[in-house]
CSV table of C-alpha atoms in Angstrom, one decimal:
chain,number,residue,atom,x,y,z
A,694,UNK,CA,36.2,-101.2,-49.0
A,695,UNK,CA,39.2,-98.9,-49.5
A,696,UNK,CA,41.7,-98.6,-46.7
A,697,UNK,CA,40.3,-102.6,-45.7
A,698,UNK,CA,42.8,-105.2,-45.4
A,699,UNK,CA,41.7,-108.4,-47.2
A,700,UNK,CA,42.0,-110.1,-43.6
A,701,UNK,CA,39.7,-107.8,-42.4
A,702,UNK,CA,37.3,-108.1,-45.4
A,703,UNK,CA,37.7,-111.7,-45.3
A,704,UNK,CA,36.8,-111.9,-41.2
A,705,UNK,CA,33.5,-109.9,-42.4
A,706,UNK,CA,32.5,-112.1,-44.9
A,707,UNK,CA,33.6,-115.1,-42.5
A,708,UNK,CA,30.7,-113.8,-40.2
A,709,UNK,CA,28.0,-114.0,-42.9
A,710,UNK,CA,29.1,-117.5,-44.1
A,711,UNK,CA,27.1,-119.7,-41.5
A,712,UNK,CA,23.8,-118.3,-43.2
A,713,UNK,CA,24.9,-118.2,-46.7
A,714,UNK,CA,25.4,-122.1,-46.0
A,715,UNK,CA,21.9,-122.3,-44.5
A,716,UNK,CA,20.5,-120.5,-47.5
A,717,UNK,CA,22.8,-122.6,-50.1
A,718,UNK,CA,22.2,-126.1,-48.4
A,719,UNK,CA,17.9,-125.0,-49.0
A,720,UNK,CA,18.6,-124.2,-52.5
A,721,UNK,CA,20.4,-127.1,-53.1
A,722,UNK,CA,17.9,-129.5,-51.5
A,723,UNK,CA,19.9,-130.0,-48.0
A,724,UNK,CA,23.2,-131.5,-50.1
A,725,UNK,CA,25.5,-129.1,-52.7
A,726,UNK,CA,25.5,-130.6,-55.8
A,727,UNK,CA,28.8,-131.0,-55.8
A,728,UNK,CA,29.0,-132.9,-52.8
A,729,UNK,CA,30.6,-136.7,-52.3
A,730,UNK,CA,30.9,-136.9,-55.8
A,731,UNK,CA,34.3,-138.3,-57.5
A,732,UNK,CA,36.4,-135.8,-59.5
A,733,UNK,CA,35.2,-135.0,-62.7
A,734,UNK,CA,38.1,-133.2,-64.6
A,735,UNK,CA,37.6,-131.0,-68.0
A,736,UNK,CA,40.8,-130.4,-70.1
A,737,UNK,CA,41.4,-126.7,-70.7
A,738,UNK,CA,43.4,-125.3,-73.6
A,739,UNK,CA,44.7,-121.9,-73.3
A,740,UNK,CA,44.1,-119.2,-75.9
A,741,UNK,CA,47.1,-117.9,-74.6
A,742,UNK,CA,50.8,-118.6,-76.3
A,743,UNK,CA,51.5,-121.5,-74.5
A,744,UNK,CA,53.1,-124.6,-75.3
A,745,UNK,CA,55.5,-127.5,-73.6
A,746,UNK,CA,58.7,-127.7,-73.7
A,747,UNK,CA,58.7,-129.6,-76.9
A,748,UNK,CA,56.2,-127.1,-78.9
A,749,UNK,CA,53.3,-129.1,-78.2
A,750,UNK,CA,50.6,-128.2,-77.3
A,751,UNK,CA,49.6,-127.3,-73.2
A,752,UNK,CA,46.8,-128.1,-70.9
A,753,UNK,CA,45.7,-127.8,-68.1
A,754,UNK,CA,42.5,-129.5,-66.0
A,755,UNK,CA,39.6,-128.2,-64.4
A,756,UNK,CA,37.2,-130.2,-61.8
A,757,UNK,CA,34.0,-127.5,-61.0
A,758,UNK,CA,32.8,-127.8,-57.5
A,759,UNK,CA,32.3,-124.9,-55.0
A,760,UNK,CA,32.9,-121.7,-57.1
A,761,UNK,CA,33.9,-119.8,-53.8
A,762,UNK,CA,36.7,-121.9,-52.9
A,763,UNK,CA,39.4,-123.3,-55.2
A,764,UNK,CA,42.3,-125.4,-55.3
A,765,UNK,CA,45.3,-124.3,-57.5
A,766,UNK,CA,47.8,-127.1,-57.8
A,767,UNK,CA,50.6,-126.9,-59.4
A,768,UNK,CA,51.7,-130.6,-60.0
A,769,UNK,CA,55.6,-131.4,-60.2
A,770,UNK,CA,57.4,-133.0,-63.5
A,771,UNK,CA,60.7,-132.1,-63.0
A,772,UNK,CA,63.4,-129.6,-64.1
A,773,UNK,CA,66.0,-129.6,-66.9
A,774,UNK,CA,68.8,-126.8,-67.6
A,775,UNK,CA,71.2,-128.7,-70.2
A,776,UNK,CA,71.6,-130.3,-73.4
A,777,UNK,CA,71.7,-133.2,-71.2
A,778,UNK,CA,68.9,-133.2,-68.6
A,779,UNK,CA,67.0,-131.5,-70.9
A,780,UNK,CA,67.2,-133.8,-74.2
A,781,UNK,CA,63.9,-134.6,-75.6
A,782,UNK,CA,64.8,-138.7,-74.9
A,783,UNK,CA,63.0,-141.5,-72.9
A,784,UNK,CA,65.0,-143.1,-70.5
A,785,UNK,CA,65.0,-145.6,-68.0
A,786,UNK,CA,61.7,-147.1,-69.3
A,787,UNK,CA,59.4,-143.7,-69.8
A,788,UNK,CA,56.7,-143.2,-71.8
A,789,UNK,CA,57.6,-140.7,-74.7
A,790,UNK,CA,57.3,-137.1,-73.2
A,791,UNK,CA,59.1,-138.1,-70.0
A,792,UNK,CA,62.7,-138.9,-68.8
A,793,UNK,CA,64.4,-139.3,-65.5
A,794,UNK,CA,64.7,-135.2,-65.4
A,795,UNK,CA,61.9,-133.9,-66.4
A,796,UNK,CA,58.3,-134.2,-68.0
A,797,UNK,CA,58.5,-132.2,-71.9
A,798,UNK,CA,55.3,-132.8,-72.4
A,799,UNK,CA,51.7,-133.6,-71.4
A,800,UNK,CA,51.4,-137.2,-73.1
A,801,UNK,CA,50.4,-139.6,-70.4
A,802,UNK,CA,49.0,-136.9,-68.2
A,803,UNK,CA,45.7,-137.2,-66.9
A,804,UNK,CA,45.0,-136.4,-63.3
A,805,UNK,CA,41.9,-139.0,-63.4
A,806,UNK,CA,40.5,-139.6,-60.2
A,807,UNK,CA,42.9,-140.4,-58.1
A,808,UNK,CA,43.4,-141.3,-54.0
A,809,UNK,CA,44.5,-138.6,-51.2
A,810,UNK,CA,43.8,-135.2,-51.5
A,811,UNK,CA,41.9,-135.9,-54.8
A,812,UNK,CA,39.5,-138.5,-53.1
A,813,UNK,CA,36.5,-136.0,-52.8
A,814,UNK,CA,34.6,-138.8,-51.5
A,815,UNK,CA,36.2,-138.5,-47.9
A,816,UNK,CA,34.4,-136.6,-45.5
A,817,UNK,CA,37.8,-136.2,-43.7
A,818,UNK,CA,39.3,-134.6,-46.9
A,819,UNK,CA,39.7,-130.7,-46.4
A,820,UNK,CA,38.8,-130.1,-50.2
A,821,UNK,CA,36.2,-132.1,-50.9
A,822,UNK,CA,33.9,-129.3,-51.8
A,823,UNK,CA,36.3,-127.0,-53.7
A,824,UNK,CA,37.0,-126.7,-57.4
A,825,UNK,CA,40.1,-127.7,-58.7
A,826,UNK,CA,42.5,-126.0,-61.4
A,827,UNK,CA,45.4,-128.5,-62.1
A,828,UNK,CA,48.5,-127.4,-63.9
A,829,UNK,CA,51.3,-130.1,-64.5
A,830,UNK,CA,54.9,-128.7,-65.7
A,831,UNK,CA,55.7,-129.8,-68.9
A,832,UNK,CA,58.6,-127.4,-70.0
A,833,UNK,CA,61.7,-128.8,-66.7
A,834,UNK,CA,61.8,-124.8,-65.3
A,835,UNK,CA,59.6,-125.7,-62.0
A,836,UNK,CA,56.5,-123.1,-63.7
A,837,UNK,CA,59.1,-120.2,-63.9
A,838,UNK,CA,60.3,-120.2,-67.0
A,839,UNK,CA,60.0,-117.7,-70.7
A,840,UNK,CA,63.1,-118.2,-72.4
A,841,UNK,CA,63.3,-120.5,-75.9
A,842,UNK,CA,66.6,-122.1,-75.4
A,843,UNK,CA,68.9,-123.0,-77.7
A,844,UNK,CA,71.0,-125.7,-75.7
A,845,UNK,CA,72.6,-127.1,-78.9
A,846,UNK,CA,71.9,-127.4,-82.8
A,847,UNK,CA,69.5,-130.1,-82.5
A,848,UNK,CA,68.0,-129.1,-79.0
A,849,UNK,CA,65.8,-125.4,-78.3
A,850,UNK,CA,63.3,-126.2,-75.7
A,851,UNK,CA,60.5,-124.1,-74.7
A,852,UNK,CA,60.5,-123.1,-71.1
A,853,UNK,CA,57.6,-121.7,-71.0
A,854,UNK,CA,56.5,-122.9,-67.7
A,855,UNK,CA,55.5,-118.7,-66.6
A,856,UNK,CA,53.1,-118.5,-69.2
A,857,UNK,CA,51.2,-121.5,-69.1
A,858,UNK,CA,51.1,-121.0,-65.2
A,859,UNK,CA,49.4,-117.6,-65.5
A,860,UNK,CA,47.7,-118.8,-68.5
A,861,UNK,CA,45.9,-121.2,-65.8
A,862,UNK,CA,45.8,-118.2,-62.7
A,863,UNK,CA,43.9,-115.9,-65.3
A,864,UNK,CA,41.5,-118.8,-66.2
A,865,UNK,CA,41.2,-118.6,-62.2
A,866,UNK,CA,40.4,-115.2,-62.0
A,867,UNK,CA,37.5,-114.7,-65.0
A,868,UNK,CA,35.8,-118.0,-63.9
A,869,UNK,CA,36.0,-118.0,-60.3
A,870,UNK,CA,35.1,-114.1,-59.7
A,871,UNK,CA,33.7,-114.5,-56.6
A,872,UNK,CA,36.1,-117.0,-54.8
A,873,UNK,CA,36.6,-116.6,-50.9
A,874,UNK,CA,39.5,-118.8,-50.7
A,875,UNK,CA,41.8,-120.2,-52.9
A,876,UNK,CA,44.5,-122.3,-51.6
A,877,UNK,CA,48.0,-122.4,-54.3
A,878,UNK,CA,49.3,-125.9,-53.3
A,879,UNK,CA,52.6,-127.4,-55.0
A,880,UNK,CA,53.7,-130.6,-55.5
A,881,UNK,CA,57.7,-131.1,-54.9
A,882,UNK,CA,59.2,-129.2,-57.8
A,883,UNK,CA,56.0,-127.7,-58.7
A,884,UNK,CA,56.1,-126.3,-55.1
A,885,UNK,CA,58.8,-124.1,-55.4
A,886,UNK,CA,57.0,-121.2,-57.1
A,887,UNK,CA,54.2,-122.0,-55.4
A,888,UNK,CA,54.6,-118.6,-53.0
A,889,UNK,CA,54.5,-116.7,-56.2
A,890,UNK,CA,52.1,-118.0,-57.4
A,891,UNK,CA,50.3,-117.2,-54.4
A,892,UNK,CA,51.4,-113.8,-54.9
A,893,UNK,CA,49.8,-113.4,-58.3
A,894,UNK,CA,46.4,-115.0,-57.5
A,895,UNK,CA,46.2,-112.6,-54.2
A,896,UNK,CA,46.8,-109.7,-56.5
A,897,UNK,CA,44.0,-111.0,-59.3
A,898,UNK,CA,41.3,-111.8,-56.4
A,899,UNK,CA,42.3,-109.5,-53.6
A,900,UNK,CA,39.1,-110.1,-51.4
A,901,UNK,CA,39.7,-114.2,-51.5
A,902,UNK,CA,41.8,-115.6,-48.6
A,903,UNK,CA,44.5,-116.9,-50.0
A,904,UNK,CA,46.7,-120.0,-48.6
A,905,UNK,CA,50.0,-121.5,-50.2
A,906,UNK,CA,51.4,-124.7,-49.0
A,907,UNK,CA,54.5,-125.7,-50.7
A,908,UNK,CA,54.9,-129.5,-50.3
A,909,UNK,CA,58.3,-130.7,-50.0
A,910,UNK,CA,60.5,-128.6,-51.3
A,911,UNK,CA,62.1,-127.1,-48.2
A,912,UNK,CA,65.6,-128.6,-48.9
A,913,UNK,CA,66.0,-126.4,-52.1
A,914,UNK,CA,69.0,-124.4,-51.2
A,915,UNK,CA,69.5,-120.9,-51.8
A,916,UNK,CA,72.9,-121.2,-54.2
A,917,UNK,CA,74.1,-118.0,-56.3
A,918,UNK,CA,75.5,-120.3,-58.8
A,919,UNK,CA,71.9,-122.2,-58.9
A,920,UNK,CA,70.4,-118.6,-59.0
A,921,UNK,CA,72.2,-117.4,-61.8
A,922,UNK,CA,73.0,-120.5,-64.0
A,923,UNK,CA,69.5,-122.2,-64.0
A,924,UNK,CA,66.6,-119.6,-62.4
A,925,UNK,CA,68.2,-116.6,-64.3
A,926,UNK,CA,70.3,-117.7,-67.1
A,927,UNK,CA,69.0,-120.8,-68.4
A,928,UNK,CA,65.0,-120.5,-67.6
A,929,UNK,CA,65.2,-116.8,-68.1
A,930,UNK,CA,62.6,-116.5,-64.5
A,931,UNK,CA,64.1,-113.6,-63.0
A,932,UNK,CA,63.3,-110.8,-65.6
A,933,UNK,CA,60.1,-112.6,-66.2
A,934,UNK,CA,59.1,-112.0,-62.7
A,935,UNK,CA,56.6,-109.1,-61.5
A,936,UNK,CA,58.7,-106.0,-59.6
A,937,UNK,CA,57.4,-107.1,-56.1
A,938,UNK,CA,59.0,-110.8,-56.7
A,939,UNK,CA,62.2,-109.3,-57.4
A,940,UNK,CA,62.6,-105.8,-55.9
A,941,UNK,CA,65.5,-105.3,-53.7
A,942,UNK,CA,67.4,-108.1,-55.0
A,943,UNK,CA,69.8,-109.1,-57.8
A,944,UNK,CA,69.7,-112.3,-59.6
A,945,UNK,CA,72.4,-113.9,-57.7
A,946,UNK,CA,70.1,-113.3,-54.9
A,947,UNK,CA,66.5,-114.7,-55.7
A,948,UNK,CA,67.1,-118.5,-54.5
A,949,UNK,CA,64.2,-120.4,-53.7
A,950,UNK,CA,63.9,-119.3,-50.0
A,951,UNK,CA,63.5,-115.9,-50.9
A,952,UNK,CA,60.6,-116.6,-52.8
A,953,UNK,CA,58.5,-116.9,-49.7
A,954,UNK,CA,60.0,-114.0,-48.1
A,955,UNK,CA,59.1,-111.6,-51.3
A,956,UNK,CA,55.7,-113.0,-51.5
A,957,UNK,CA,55.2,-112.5,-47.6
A,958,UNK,CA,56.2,-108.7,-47.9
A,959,UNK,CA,54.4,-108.0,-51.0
A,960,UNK,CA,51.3,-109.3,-49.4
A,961,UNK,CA,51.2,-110.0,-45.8
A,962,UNK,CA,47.7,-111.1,-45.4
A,963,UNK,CA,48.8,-114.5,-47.5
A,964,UNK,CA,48.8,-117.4,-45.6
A,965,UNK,CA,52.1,-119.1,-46.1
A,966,UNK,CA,52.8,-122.8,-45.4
A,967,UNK,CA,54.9,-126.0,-46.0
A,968,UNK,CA,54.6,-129.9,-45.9
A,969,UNK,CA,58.3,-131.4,-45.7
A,970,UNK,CA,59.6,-135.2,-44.9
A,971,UNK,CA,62.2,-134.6,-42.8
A,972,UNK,CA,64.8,-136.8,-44.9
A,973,UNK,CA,63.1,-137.2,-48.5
A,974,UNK,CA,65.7,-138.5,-50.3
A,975,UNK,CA,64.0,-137.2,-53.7
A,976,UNK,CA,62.9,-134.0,-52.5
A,977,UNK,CA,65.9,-132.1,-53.5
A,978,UNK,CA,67.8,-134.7,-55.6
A,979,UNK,CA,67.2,-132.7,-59.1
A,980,UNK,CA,69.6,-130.0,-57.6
A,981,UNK,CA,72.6,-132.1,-56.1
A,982,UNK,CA,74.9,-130.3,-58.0
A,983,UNK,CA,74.4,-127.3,-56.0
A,984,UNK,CA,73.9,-129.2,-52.7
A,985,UNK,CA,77.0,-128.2,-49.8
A,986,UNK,CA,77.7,-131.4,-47.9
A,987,UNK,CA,78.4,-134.9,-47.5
A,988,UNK,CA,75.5,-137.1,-46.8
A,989,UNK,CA,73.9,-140.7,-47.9
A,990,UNK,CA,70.7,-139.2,-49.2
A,991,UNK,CA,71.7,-137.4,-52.1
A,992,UNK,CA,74.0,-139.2,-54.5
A,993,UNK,CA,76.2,-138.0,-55.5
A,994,UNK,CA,76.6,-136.1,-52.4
A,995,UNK,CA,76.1,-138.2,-49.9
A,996,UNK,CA,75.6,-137.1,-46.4
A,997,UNK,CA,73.4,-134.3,-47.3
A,998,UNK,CA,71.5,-133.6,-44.5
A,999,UNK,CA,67.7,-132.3,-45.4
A,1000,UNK,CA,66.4,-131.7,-42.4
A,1001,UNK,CA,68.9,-129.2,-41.1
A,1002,UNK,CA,68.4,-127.0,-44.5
A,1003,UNK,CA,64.8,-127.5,-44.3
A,1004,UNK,CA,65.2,-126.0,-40.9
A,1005,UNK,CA,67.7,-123.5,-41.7
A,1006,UNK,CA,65.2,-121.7,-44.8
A,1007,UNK,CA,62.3,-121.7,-42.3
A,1008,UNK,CA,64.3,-119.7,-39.7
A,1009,UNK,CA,65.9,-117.8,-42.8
A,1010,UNK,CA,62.5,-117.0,-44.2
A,1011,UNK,CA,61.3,-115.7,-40.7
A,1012,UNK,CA,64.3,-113.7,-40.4
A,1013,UNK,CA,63.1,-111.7,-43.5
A,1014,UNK,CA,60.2,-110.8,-41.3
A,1015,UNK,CA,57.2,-113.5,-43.0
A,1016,UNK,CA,55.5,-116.2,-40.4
A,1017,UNK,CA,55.7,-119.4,-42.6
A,1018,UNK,CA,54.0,-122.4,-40.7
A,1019,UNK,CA,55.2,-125.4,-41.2
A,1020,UNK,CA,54.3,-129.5,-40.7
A,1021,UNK,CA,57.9,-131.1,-40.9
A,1022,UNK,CA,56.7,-135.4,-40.4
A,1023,UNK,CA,59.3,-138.0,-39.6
A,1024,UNK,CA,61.2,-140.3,-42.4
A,1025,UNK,CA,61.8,-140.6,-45.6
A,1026,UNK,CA,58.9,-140.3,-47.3
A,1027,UNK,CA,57.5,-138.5,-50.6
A,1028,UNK,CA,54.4,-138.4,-51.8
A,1029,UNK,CA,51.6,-137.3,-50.2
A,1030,UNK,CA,48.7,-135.1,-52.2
A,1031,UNK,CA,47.7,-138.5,-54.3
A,1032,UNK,CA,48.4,-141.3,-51.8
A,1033,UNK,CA,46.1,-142.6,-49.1
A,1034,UNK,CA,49.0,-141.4,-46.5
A,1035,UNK,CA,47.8,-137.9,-47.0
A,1036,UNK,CA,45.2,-139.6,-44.4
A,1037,UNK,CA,47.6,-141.4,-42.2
A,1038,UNK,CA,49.7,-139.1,-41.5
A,1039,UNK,CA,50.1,-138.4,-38.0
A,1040,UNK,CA,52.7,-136.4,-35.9
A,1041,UNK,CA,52.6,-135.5,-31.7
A,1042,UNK,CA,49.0,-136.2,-32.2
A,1043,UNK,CA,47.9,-133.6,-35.0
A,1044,UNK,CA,46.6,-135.4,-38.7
A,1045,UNK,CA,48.2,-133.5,-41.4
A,1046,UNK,CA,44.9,-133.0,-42.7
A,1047,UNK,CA,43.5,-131.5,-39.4
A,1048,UNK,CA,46.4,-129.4,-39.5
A,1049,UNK,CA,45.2,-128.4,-43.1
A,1050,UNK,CA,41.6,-128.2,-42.8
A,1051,UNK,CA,42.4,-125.4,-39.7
A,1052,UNK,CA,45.4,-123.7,-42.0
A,1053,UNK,CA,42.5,-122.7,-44.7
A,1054,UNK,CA,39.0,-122.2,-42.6
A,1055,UNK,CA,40.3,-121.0,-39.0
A,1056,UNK,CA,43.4,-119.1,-37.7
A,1057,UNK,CA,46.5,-120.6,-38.9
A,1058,UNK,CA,47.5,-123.7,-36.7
A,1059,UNK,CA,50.7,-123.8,-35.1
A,1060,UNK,CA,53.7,-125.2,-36.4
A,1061,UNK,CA,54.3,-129.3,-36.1
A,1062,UNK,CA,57.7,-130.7,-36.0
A,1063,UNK,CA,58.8,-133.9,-35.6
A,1064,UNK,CA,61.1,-134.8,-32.2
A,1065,UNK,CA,61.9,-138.5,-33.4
A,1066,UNK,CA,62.4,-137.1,-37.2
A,1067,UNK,CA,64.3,-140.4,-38.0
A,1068,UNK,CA,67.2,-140.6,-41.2
């Protein structure tokens, strides 16, 4: 299939898929095994050199469904780049491993079976069917990181958050060989190397369609002094990163925006997409420090407006020459993936999770924006 784009492959094998599903649904007695049953997840331990922030030891989960089409979610947890944010300390009533900044390690974790996207019971749920790879953050650098950091004499955390998150994208590639489509979808911070990630699984399974949806982190700004101080200099990402991530651009340059716009250009077959509230008051609020503004959202800058920089990074992102589709829904929400509102929600008459099921099985839908966004 030289000189074949992987659209092109994929629209071939699109074609045979109506009687591969006849010929599955016979072997399987009319009903895939899999089918309308509730997750059943396996903890996976890398053999890789990967740990949490802490040194402890990391995991990640694994429910086996439909081997041709996988979901690879990178769950959120927070981000640290400080002796402060990033001390090692329960606060505000957390369980030991977390604190109001960040997860630093994976005690309490346990995806179980939860509502939303992970009730596979729904026949309205776009993923009922598919495998699922889950990979919560447990060392505060978003899934970017490969630095050990010495913030102080009592304090070296292990952001390690690259490593384990390609630990999880090669257990991807040896086990699910013969995916079709494999949809990257992150969870607020998790979400913001969620493009990348894309990236890397496109280049591992190059015949498999592959969809991103980053879910509400299109208010992350693209700061130099963010770029340089936490993605480059504290969490040591940039260097880590493979040439296409980075080519063209200095670290002062690769903000968060840009990470769809790299992955766009290295692969343009990748479907690109986002899930954004338009004024989620926590959907940015780890990086206030870096926010520009005055606005009531964000203490303590209040005033902040989200919905204009979520705007502003779509049309920026475009600019760069990448079609990133987008579902912007009114409010102030946040969650969504594990709550039943992933079903409820509802804009200018298009369910989110219509919107979904077409953005991974059809041509991509087009983009829905709120008119009434609210504040």
């Amino acid at each position: 299939m030289t000189g074949i784009s992987r659209a092109a492959r994929h629209r071939a094998l699109s074609a045979a898929l109506p009687l591969l599903a006849v010929l599955g649904l016979v072997l399987a007695g009319c009903d895939a095994p899999w089918a309308a049953k509730s997750m059943e997840w396996k903890r996976i331990v890398p053999t890789a050199d990967c740990d949490c922030a802490d040194g402890s030891e990391f995991a990640f989960w694994e429910r086996r469904a439909d081997p041709t089409r996988v979901v690879f979610f990178l769950n959120g947890g927070g981000v640290c780049w400080d002796a402060n944010s990033c001390a090692f300390t329960s606060t505000a009533g957390e369980q030991e491993g977390e604190s109001e900044f960040y997860d630093w390690n994976l005690k309490g974790t346990n995806p179980e079976n939860r509502s939303g996207m992970f009730d596979v019971t729904r026949s309205d749920n776009p993923f009922a069917d598919h495998s699922f790879l889950y990979v919560s953050s447990c060392t505060g650098d978003a899934h970017l990181g490969n630095v050990s950091q010495k913030y102080s004499d009592t304090l070296t955390v292990e952001h390690n958050g690259y490593a384990n998150g390609t630990a999880a994208v090669d257990h991807l590639a040896r086990n699910y060989p013969d995916a079709t489509e494999v949809v990257v979808i992150g969870k607020t911070a998790g979400s913001i190397a969620a493009p990348l990630y894309g990236g890397l699984v496109a280049d591992r399974l190059p015949d498999a369609r592959v969809t991103v949806l980053g879910g509400q982190s299109g208010a992350w700004p693209d700061n130099p002094d963010f770029n340089t101080d936490v993605l480059d200099a504290a969490w040591g990402a940039y260097d880590t990163m493979p040439d296409w991530a980075v080519r063209g651009l200095t670290a002062r340059e690769w903000g968060v925006p840009r990470f769809w716009t790299q992955a766009g250009r290295h692969d343009p077959d990748l479907v690109l997409s986002r899930f954004d509230y338009a004024h989620d008051p926590n959907a940015a609020v780890e990086i206030t420090e870096w926010e520009h503004g005055d606005s009531p959202s964000l203490d303590p800058v209040p005033g902040f407006d989200e919905l204009a920089v979520i705007d502003a990074n779509e049309r920026a992102i475009e600019a760069g020459g990448v079609n990133l589709r987008s579902y912007t829904a009114p409010g102030s929400g946040h969650g969504i993936f594990e709550h039943k509102t992933f079903y409820e929600i509802e804009v200018d008459g298009t369910r989110l999770v219509d919107w979904l099921d077409a953005l991974v099985t059809d041509d991509p839908p087009e983009d829905v924006h709120c008119t009434e966004c609210g504040s």
